[in-house]
PDB file of C-alpha atoms in Angstrom:
ATOM      1  CA  HIS A   1     -91.396  26.877 104.808  1.00 83.00           C
ATOM      2  CA  VAL A   2     -93.344  24.191 102.917  1.00 90.00           C
ATOM      3  CA  GLN A   3     -92.930  20.475 103.460  1.00 94.00           C
ATOM      4  CA  LEU A   4     -94.877  17.547 102.033  1.00 96.00           C
ATOM      5  CA  VAL A   5     -94.613  14.248 103.890  1.00 96.00           C
ATOM      6  CA  GLU A   6     -95.882  11.025 102.336  1.00 97.00           C
ATOM      7  CA  SER A   7     -96.873   7.905 104.237  1.00 97.00           C
ATOM      8  CA  GLY A   8     -98.755   4.660 103.733  1.00 98.00           C
ATOM      9  CA  GLY A   9     -96.411   2.819 101.418  1.00 98.00           C
ATOM     10  CA  GLY A  10     -95.414  -0.769 101.920  1.00 98.00           C
ATOM     11  CA  SER A  11     -95.216  -4.216 100.404  1.00 98.00           C
ATOM     12  CA  VAL A  12     -98.402  -5.906  99.197  1.00 98.00           C
ATOM     13  CA  GLN A  13     -99.398  -8.883  97.118  1.00 98.00           C
ATOM     14  CA  THR A  14    -100.756  -8.558  93.624  1.00 98.00           C
ATOM     15  CA  GLY A  15    -104.416  -7.556  93.816  1.00 98.00           C
ATOM     16  CA  GLY A  16    -104.046  -5.873  97.178  1.00 98.00           C
ATOM     17  CA  SER A  17    -104.721  -2.292  98.203  1.00 98.00           C
ATOM     18  CA  LEU A  18    -102.906   0.594  99.836  1.00 98.00           C
ATOM     19  CA  ARG A  19    -103.836   4.146 100.732  1.00 98.00           C
ATOM     20  CA  LEU A  20    -101.120   6.755 100.530  1.00 98.00           C
ATOM     21  CA  SER A  21    -101.343   9.993 102.486  1.00 98.00           C
ATOM     22  CA  CYS A  22     -99.641  13.338 102.017  1.00 97.00           C
ATOM     23  CA  ALA A  23     -99.668  15.731 104.951  1.00 93.00           C
ATOM     24  CA  PRO A  24     -98.351  19.152 103.956  1.00 93.00           C
ATOM     25  CA  SER A  25     -97.098  21.805 106.287  1.00 94.00           C
ATOM     26  CA  GLY A  26     -97.177  25.419 105.194  1.00 90.00           C
ATOM     27  CA  LEU A  27    -100.050  25.010 102.732  1.00 89.00           C
ATOM     28  CA  SER A  28    -103.600  23.735 102.471  1.00 91.00           C
ATOM     29  CA  VAL A  29    -104.308  21.096  99.829  1.00 90.00           C
ATOM     30  CA  SER A  30    -107.544  22.928  99.027  1.00 90.00           C
ATOM     31  CA  ASP A  31    -105.610  25.973  97.804  1.00 91.00           C
ATOM     32  CA  PHE A  32    -103.249  24.147  95.424  1.00 93.00           C
ATOM     33  CA  SER A  33    -103.263  21.724  92.564  1.00 94.00           C
ATOM     34  CA  MET A  34    -102.108  18.454  94.105  1.00 96.00           C
ATOM     35  CA  ALA A  35    -100.679  15.397  92.409  1.00 97.00           C
ATOM     36  CA  TRP A  36     -99.097  12.011  92.891  1.00 98.00           C
ATOM     37  CA  PHE A  37     -96.106  11.000  90.804  1.00 98.00           C
ATOM     38  CA  ARG A  38     -94.188   7.757  90.840  1.00 98.00           C
ATOM     39  CA  GLN A  39     -90.792   6.576  89.738  1.00 98.00           C
ATOM     40  CA  PRO A  40     -90.351   2.853  89.075  1.00 96.00           C
ATOM     41  CA  PRO A  41     -86.866   1.402  89.469  1.00 90.00           C
ATOM     42  CA  GLY A  42     -84.711   2.287  86.499  1.00 93.00           C
ATOM     43  CA  LYS A  43     -87.381   4.494  84.912  1.00 96.00           C
ATOM     44  CA  GLU A  44     -88.322   8.155  84.735  1.00 95.00           C
ATOM     45  CA  ARG A  45     -90.763   9.853  87.057  1.00 96.00           C
ATOM     46  CA  GLU A  46     -94.336   9.772  85.780  1.00 97.00           C
ATOM     47  CA  ALA A  47     -97.588  11.444  86.778  1.00 97.00           C
ATOM     48  CA  VAL A  48    -100.214   9.174  88.333  1.00 98.00           C
ATOM     49  CA  ALA A  49    -103.122  11.365  89.415  1.00 98.00           C
ATOM     50  CA  ALA A  50    -103.940  14.972  90.193  1.00 97.00           C
ATOM     51  CA  ILE A  51    -106.714  17.004  91.782  1.00 96.00           C
ATOM     52  CA  ARG A  52    -107.283  20.687  91.217  1.00 93.00           C
ATOM     53  CA  ARG A  53    -108.472  23.355  93.636  1.00 90.00           C
ATOM     54  CA  ASP A  54    -112.017  22.964  92.282  1.00 91.00           C
ATOM     55  CA  ASP A  55    -111.781  19.147  92.689  1.00 92.00           C
ATOM     56  CA  LEU A  56    -111.318  18.362  89.006  1.00 94.00           C
ATOM     57  CA  THR A  57    -109.295  15.139  88.815  1.00 96.00           C
ATOM     58  CA  ALA A  58    -107.059  13.526  86.230  1.00 96.00           C
ATOM     59  CA  TYR A  59    -105.448  10.092  85.986  1.00 97.00           C
ATOM     60  CA  THR A  60    -102.920   8.396  83.817  1.00 97.00           C
ATOM     61  CA  ASP A  61    -104.502   5.663  81.714  1.00 97.00           C
ATOM     62  CA  SER A  62    -102.793   2.759  83.448  1.00 97.00           C
ATOM     63  CA  VAL A  63    -104.449   3.479  86.814  1.00 98.00           C
ATOM     64  CA  LYS A  64    -107.940   4.540  85.747  1.00 98.00           C
ATOM     65  CA  GLY A  65    -110.543   2.483  87.550  1.00 98.00           C
ATOM     66  CA  ARG A  66    -108.021   1.296  90.141  1.00 98.00           C
ATOM     67  CA  PHE A  67    -106.670   4.442  91.810  1.00 98.00           C
ATOM     68  CA  SER A  68    -108.547   7.382  93.305  1.00 98.00           C
ATOM     69  CA  ILE A  69    -107.128  10.727  94.397  1.00 98.00           C
ATOM     70  CA  SER A  70    -108.909  12.739  97.072  1.00 97.00           C
ATOM     71  CA  LYS A  71    -108.437  15.262  99.852  1.00 95.00           C
ATOM     72  CA  ASP A  72    -110.077  15.640 103.216  1.00 92.00           C
ATOM     73  CA  ASN A  73    -112.644  18.339 103.912  1.00 84.00           C
ATOM     74  CA  ALA A  74    -110.306  20.262 106.179  1.00 86.00           C
ATOM     75  CA  GLY A  75    -107.711  20.578 103.432  1.00 82.00           C
ATOM     76  CA  SER A  76    -105.015  19.025 105.582  1.00 91.00           C
ATOM     77  CA  THR A  77    -104.334  15.749 103.780  1.00 96.00           C
ATOM     78  CA  LEU A  78    -104.106  14.399 100.242  1.00 97.00           C
ATOM     79  CA  TYR A  79    -104.821  10.713  99.596  1.00 98.00           C
ATOM     80  CA  LEU A  80    -104.233   8.155  96.894  1.00 98.00           C
ATOM     81  CA  GLN A  81    -106.348   5.029  97.234  1.00 98.00           C
ATOM     82  CA  MET A  82    -104.753   2.233  95.223  1.00 98.00           C
ATOM     83  CA  ASN A  83    -106.731  -0.927  94.517  1.00 98.00           C
ATOM     84  CA  ASP A  84    -105.996  -4.021  92.449  1.00 98.00           C
ATOM     85  CA  LEU A  85    -102.291  -3.377  92.678  1.00 98.00           C
ATOM     86  CA  ARG A  86     -99.973  -4.943  90.141  1.00 98.00           C
ATOM     87  CA  PRO A  87     -96.209  -5.484  90.030  1.00 98.00           C
ATOM     88  CA  GLU A  88     -95.958  -2.692  87.464  1.00 96.00           C
ATOM     89  CA  ASP A  89     -97.201  -0.287  90.151  1.00 98.00           C
ATOM     90  CA  THR A  90     -94.001  -0.833  92.119  1.00 98.00           C
ATOM     91  CA  ALA A  91     -92.343   2.563  92.493  1.00 98.00           C
ATOM     92  CA  MET A  92     -91.411   5.376  94.783  1.00 98.00           C
ATOM     93  CA  TYR A  93     -94.516   7.554  95.064  1.00 98.00           C
ATOM     94  CA  TYR A  94     -94.205  11.316  95.495  1.00 98.00           C
ATOM     95  CA  CYS A  95     -96.674  13.962  96.575  1.00 97.00           C
ATOM     96  CA  ALA A  96     -96.535  17.272  94.706  1.00 97.00           C
ATOM     97  CA  ALA A  97     -98.219  20.668  95.083  1.00 96.00           C
ATOM     98  CA  GLY A  98     -98.563  23.417  92.497  1.00 94.00           C
ATOM     99  CA  GLU A  99     -99.633  27.023  92.793  1.00 90.00           C
ATOM    100  CA  GLY A 100    -101.180  27.071  89.321  1.00 81.00           C
ATOM    101  CA  GLY A 101    -104.424  25.644  88.006  1.00 77.00           C
ATOM    102  CA  TRP A 102    -103.136  23.600  85.043  1.00 81.00           C
ATOM    103  CA  PHE A 103    -103.341  26.653  82.811  1.00 79.00           C
ATOM    104  CA  GLY A 104    -100.797  26.811  80.033  1.00 72.00           C
ATOM    105  CA  GLY A 105     -99.614  23.234  80.432  1.00 84.00           C
ATOM    106  CA  PRO A 106    -100.646  19.616  80.994  1.00 90.00           C
ATOM    107  CA  TRP A 107    -101.687  18.417  84.428  1.00 92.00           C
ATOM    108  CA  SER A 108     -98.989  15.761  84.242  1.00 93.00           C
ATOM    109  CA  GLY A 109     -96.121  18.143  83.645  1.00 92.00           C
ATOM    110  CA  VAL A 110     -93.446  18.174  86.297  1.00 92.00           C
ATOM    111  CA  ASN A 111     -93.083  21.936  85.958  1.00 91.00           C
ATOM    112  CA  GLN A 112     -96.698  22.442  87.034  1.00 92.00           C
ATOM    113  CA  TYR A 113     -95.684  21.630  90.591  1.00 94.00           C
ATOM    114  CA  ASP A 114     -93.602  23.697  92.952  1.00 94.00           C
ATOM    115  CA  TYR A 115     -93.258  21.510  96.044  1.00 96.00           C
ATOM    116  CA  TRP A 116     -92.342  17.848  96.383  1.00 97.00           C
ATOM    117  CA  GLY A 117     -92.259  15.279  99.125  1.00 97.00           C
ATOM    118  CA  GLN A 118     -89.515  12.782  99.862  1.00 97.00           C
ATOM    119  CA  GLY A 119     -91.462   9.778  98.620  1.00 97.00           C
ATOM    120  CA  THR A 120     -92.916   6.565 100.004  1.00 98.00           C
ATOM    121  CA  GLN A 121     -92.055   3.168  98.567  1.00 98.00           C
ATOM    122  CA  VAL A 122     -94.726   0.857  97.174  1.00 98.00           C
ATOM    123  CA  THR A 123     -93.725  -2.688  96.302  1.00 98.00           C
ATOM    124  CA  VAL A 124     -96.142  -5.162  94.706  1.00 98.00           C
ATOM    125  CA  SER A 125     -95.212  -8.797  94.219  1.00 97.00           C
TER     126      SER A 125
END
């Protein structure tokens, strides 16, 4: 039984920072491709950042230089450090885990990921 639980969301002012955490049960983040997606109000879900088993990372263009995805050494937690937040970053943020290694498809594809969290809300104003 796999569960992914996100935390760390909240309301911040423009230019502020937040760190999101994803604490899975039933899997180690070191053994899966992990990703953060977000869904702004009234829009489709979009990929934000991902980190592969070998620590290769990928980011969507709009967050490069501002966001950083990482995992702890024990493999128990996935993080998304978000700096210089903007109103356009307002969204529900979801943690995702995939059993593959981005082979045969883009890192940002929803179908690359097998497990999803419930989401944590980030609001920037």
